[in-house]
Coordinates of C-alpha atoms in Angstrom, one line a residue:
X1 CA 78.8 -250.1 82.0
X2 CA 75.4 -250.0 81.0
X3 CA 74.4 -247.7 77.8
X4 CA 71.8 -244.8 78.5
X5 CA 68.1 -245.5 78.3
X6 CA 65.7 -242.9 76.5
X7 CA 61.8 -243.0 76.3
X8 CA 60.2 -244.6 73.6
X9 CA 56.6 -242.9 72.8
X10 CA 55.2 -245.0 71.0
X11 CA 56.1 -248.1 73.2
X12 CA 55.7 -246.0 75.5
X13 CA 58.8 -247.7 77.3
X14 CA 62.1 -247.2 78.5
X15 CA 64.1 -249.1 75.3
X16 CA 68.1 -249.3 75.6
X17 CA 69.9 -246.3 73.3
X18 CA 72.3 -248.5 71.0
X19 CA 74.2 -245.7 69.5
X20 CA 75.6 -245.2 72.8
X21 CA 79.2 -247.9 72.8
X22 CA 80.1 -249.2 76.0
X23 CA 83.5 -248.3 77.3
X24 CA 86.3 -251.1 76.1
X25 CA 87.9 -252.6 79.0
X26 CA 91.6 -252.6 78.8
X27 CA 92.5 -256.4 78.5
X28 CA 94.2 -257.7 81.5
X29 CA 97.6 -259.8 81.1
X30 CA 97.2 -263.4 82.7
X31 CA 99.3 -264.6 84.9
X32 CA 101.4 -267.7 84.7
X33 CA 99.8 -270.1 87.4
X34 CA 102.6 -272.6 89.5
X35 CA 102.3 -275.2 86.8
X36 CA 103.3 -273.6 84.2
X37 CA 106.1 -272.0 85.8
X38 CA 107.7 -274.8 86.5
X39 CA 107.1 -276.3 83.1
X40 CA 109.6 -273.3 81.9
X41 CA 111.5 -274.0 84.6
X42 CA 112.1 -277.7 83.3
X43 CA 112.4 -276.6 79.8
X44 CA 114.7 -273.9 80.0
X45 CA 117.5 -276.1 80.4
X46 CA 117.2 -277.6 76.9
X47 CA 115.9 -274.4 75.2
X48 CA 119.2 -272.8 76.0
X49 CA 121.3 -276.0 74.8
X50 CA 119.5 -276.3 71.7
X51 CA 119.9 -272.2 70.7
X52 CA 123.7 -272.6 71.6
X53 CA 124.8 -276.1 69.9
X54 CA 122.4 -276.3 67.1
X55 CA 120.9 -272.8 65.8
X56 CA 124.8 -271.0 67.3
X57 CA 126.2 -273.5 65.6
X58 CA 124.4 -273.5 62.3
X59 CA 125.1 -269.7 62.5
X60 CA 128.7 -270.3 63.1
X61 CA 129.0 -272.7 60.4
X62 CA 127.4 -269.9 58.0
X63 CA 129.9 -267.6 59.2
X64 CA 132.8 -269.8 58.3
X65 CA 131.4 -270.5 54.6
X66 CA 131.7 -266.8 54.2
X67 CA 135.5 -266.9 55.5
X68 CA 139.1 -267.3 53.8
X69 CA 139.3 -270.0 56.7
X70 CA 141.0 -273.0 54.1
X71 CA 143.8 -274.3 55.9
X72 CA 144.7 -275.5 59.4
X73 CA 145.5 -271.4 60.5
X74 CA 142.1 -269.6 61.5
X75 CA 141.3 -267.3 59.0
X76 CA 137.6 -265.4 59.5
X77 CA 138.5 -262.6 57.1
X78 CA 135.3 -261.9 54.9
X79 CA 135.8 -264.2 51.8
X80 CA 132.3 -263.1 49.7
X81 CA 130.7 -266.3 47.9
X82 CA 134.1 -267.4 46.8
X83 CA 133.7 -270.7 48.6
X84 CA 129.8 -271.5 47.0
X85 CA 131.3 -270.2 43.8
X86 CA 134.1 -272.9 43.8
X87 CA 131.8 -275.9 44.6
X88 CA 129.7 -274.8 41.8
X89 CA 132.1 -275.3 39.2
X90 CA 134.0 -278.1 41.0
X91 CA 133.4 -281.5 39.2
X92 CA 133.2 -283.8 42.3
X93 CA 130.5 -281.4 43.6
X94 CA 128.2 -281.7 40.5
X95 CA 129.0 -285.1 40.6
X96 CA 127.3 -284.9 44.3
X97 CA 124.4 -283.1 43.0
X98 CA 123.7 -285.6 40.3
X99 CA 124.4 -289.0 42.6
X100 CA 121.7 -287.2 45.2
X101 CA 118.9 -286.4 42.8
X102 CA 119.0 -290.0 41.5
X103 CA 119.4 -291.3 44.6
X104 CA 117.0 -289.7 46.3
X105 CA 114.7 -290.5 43.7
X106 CA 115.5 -293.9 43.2
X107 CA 115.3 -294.4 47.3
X108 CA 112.1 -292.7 48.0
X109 CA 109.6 -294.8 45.2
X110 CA 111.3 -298.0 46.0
X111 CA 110.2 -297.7 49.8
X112 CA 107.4 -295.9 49.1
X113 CA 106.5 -298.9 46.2
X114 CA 107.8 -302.2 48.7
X115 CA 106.3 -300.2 52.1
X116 CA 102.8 -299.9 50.6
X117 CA 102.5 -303.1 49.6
X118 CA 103.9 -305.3 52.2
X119 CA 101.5 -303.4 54.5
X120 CA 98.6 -304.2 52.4
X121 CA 99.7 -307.5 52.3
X122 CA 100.0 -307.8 56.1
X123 CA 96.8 -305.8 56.1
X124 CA 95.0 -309.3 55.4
X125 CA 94.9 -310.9 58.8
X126 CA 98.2 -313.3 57.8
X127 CA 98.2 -316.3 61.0
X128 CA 101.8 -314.9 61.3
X129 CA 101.8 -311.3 60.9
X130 CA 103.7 -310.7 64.0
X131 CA 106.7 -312.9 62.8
X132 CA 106.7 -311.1 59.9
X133 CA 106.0 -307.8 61.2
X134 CA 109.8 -308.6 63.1
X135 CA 111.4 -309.7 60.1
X136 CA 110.5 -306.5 58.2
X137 CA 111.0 -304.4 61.0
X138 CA 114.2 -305.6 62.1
X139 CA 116.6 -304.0 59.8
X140 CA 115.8 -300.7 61.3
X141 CA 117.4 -301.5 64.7
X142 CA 121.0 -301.3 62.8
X143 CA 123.0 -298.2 62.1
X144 CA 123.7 -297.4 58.7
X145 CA 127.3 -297.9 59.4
X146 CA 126.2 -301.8 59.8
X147 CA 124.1 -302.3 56.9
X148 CA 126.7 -300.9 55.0
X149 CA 129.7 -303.1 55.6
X150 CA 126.9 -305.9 55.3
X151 CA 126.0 -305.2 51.9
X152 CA 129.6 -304.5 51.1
X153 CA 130.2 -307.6 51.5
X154 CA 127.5 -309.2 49.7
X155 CA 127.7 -307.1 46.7
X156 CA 131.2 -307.3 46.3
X157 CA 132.2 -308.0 42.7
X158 CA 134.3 -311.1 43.6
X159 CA 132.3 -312.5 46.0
X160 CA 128.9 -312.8 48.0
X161 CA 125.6 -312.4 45.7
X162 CA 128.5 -312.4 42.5
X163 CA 129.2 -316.0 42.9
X164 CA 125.4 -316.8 42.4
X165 CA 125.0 -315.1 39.2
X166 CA 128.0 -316.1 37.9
X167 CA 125.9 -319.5 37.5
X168 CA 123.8 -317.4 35.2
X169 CA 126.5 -315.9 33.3
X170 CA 126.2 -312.8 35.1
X171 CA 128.9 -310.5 36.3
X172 CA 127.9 -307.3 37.7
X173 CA 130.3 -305.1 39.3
X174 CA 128.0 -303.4 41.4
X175 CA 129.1 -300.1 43.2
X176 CA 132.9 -300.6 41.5
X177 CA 130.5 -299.4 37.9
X178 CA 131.4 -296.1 36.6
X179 CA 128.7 -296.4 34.1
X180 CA 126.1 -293.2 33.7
X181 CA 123.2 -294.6 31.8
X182 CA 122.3 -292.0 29.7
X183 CA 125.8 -289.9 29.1
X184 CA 124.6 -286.6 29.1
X185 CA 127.0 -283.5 29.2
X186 CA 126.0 -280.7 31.4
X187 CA 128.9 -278.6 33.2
X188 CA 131.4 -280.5 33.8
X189 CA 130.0 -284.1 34.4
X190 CA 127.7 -286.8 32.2
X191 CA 124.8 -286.2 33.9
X192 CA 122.3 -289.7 34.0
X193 CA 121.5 -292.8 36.6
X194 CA 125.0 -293.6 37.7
X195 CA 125.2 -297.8 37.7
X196 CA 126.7 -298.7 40.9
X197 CA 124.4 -295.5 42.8
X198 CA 121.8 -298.6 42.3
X199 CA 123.9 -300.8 44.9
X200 CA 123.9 -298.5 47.2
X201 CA 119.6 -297.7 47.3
X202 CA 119.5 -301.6 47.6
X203 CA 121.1 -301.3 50.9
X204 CA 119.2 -298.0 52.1
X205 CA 115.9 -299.4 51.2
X206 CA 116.7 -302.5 52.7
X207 CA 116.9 -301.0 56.3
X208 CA 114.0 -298.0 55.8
X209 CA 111.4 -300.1 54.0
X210 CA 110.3 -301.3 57.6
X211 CA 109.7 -297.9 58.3
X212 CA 107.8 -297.4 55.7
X213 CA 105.9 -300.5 56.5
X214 CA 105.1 -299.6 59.8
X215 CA 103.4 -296.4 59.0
X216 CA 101.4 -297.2 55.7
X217 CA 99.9 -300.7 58.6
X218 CA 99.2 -298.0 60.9
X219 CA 97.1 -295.9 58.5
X220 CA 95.6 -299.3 57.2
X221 CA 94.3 -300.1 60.4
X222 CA 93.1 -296.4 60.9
X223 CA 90.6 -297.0 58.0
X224 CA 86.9 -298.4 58.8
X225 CA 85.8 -301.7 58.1
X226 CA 83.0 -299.8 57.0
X227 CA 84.3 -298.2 54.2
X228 CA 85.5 -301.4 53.0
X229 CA 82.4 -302.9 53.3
X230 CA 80.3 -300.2 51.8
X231 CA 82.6 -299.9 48.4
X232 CA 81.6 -303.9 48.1
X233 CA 78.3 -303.5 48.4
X234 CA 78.3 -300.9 45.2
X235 CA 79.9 -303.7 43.0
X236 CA 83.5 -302.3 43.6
X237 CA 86.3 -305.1 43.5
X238 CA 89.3 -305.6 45.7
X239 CA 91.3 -303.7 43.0
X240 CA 89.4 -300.9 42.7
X241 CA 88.9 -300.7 46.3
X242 CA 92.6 -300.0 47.2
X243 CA 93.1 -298.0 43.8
X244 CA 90.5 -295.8 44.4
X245 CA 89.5 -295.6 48.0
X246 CA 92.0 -296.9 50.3
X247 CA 95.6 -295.6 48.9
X248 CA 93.9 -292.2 47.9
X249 CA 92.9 -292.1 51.6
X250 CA 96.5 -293.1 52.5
X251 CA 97.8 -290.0 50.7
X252 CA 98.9 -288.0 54.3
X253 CA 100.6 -291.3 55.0
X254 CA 102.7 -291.0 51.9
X255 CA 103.3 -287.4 52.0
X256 CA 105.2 -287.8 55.8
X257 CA 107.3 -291.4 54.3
X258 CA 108.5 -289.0 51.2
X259 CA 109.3 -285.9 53.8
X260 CA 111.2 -288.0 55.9
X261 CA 113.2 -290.5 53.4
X262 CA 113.9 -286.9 51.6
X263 CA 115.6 -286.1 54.7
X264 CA 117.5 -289.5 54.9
X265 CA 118.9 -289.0 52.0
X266 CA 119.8 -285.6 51.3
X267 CA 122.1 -286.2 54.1
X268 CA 123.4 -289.4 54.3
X269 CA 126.7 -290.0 55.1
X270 CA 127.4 -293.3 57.3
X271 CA 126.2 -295.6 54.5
X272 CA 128.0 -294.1 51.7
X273 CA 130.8 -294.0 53.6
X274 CA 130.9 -297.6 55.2
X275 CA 129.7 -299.5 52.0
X276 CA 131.3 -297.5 48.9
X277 CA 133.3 -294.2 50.0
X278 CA 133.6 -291.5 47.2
X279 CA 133.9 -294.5 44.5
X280 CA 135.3 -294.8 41.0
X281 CA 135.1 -291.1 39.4
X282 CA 132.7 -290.2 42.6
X283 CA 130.0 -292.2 41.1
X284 CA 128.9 -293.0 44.7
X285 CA 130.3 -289.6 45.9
X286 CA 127.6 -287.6 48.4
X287 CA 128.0 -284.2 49.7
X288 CA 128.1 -285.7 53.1
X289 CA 131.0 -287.6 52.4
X290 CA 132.4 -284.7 50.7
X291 CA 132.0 -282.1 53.5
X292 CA 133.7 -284.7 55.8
X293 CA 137.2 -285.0 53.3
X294 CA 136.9 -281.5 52.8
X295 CA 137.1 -280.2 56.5
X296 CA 138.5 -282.8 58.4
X297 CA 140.6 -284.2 56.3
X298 CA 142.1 -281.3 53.6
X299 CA 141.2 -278.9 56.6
X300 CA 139.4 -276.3 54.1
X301 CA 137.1 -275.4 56.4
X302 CA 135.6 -272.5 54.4
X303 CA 134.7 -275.2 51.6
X304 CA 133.2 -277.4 54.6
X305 CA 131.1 -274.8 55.8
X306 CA 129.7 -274.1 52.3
X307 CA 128.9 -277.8 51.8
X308 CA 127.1 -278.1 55.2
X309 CA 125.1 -274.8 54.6
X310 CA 123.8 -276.2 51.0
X311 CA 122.9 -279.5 52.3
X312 CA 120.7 -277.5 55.2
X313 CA 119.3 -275.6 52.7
X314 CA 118.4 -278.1 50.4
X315 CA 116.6 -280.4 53.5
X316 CA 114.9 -277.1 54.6
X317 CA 113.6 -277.1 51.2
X318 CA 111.7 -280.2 52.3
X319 CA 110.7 -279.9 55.5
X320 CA 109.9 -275.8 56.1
X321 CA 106.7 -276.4 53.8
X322 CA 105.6 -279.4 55.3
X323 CA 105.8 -278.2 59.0
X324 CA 104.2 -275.0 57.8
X325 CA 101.4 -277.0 56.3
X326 CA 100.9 -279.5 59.1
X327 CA 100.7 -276.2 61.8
X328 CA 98.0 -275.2 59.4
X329 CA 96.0 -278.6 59.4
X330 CA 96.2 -278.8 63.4
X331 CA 95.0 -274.9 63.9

């Protein structure tokens, strides 16, 4: 609709009247077009799947924490936080909480330390990158459940890497130590690095480092020559050049390899369980391995349910914020 015109006498012209608003036209709803009905059509399938075995599921499971559901007789009766209470003063549970936050720790700067740099080292145009581009990467085509019973093996404390350093005058008992370096007293445990939790972050970083290497070559090869070029032209060395320019540009890079391993490990159960189990006083104990023996093997599934709902919540912990800042950084 055009707005009304009124006579200008000095112009002596017809000039539009602005304070006149044009009539808002209701917005009209689009239509979906044959493409992109049959692209619901095709996803439907796993849309429904996904809500029912993963999101029911998760719900259902947060349901049972809640319940008096401990024994092999259903029990859904509306238990409180009885069940989150009791793993919170249970001392194989802190035990769990400690064994994570070290190993977690200890897991994520060693791949993040050995990734980085054997990528910066491949980084240099080796004549055999490829070949050993394969021998990095080929750890990760094994389960967990592999490198586990591999490393068993060869950390044993009677046999396999032993028998080396027993030339040395070395005998380490690997994941049989119930050391804690340092004994510290908080609830119910000695809270500090448990010994033989070192045995087992040699066997996780192992198979993930090649992850790790894979994406901090990718982001390598993402950078200029240009910038390269350009820093040694200002007098920069080849030192200050990664410490300053190229790892501070690999920073995004390093933010997803933390997010991920986080994930690895606040949930990791096949490795523990294949290479150590529980261990000597639960030194190697994780609440993976924990929630297993708990519901399938005590049948306290209430207890079960709690565990799993604590380790989602402490992944989610990880991952909502990233996902939530990476939507942001697309839009």
């Amino acid at each position: 609709m055009e707005p009304m015109k009124e006579y200008d006498a000095t112009k002596q012209s017809i000039v539009p009247n602005t304070s006149v608003k044009p009539i808002p036209q209701p917005k009209r709803k689009k239509k979906l077009n044959i493409d992109q009905i049959y692209a619901l059509l095709f996803i439907s399938p796993s849309i429904i799947l996904i809500a029912i075995f993963v999101y029911g599921f998760i719900g259902w499971t947060g349901y049972v924490s809640f319940s008096n559901w401990n024994s092999l007789v259903p029990d859904l009766s509306f238990a409180g936080v009885k069940n989150y209470a009791f793993l919170f003063q249970d001392f194989r549970f802190q035990a769990d909480l400690r064994n994570t936050v070290f190993f977690t720790v200890l897991f994520i700067g060693a791949v993040i330390l050995i990734g980085q740099t054997l990528a910066i080292l491949l980084d240099q145009k080796l004549k055999q990158e490829s070949l050993f581009r394969n021998i990095f990467f080929f750890p990760m085509a094994l389960s967990f459940v592999v490198t586990g019973v591999v490393w068993q093996w060869l950390l044993h404390p009677s046999t396999g890497i032993n028998l080396f350093l027993e030339k040395f005058g070395l005998d380490s008992r690997w994941y049989t130590d119930t050391t804690i370096i340092p004994a510290i007293n908080i609830g119910k445990i000695e809270f500090g690095l448990p010994v033989a939790t070192i045995a087992v972050v040699i066997a996780a970083v192992w198979q993930m480092s090649g992850f790790s290497i894979a994406m901090y070559l990718a982001g390598l090869r993402a950078i200029p020559d240009e910038v390269r070029e350009a820093a040694r032209m200002d007098g920069a060395t080849e030192f200050q050049i990664y410490r300053k320019i190229i790892i501070p540009l690999l920073t995004p890079i390093t933010m997803s390899v933390i997010i991920i391993m986080a994930h690895i490990s606040l949930k990791i159960f096949d490795l523990i369980y294949a290479m150590t189990g529980p261990g000597a006083n639960f030194v190697t104990d994780v609440p993976g391995v924990y929630m297993f023996e708990t519901t399938f093997r005590a049948n306290y599934y209430g207890n079960g349910a709690a565990i799993a709902i604590i380790m989602l919540v402490s992944v989610a912990i990880f991952i909502v914020p990233y996902l939530i800042s990476s939507r942001k950084g697309v839009s």
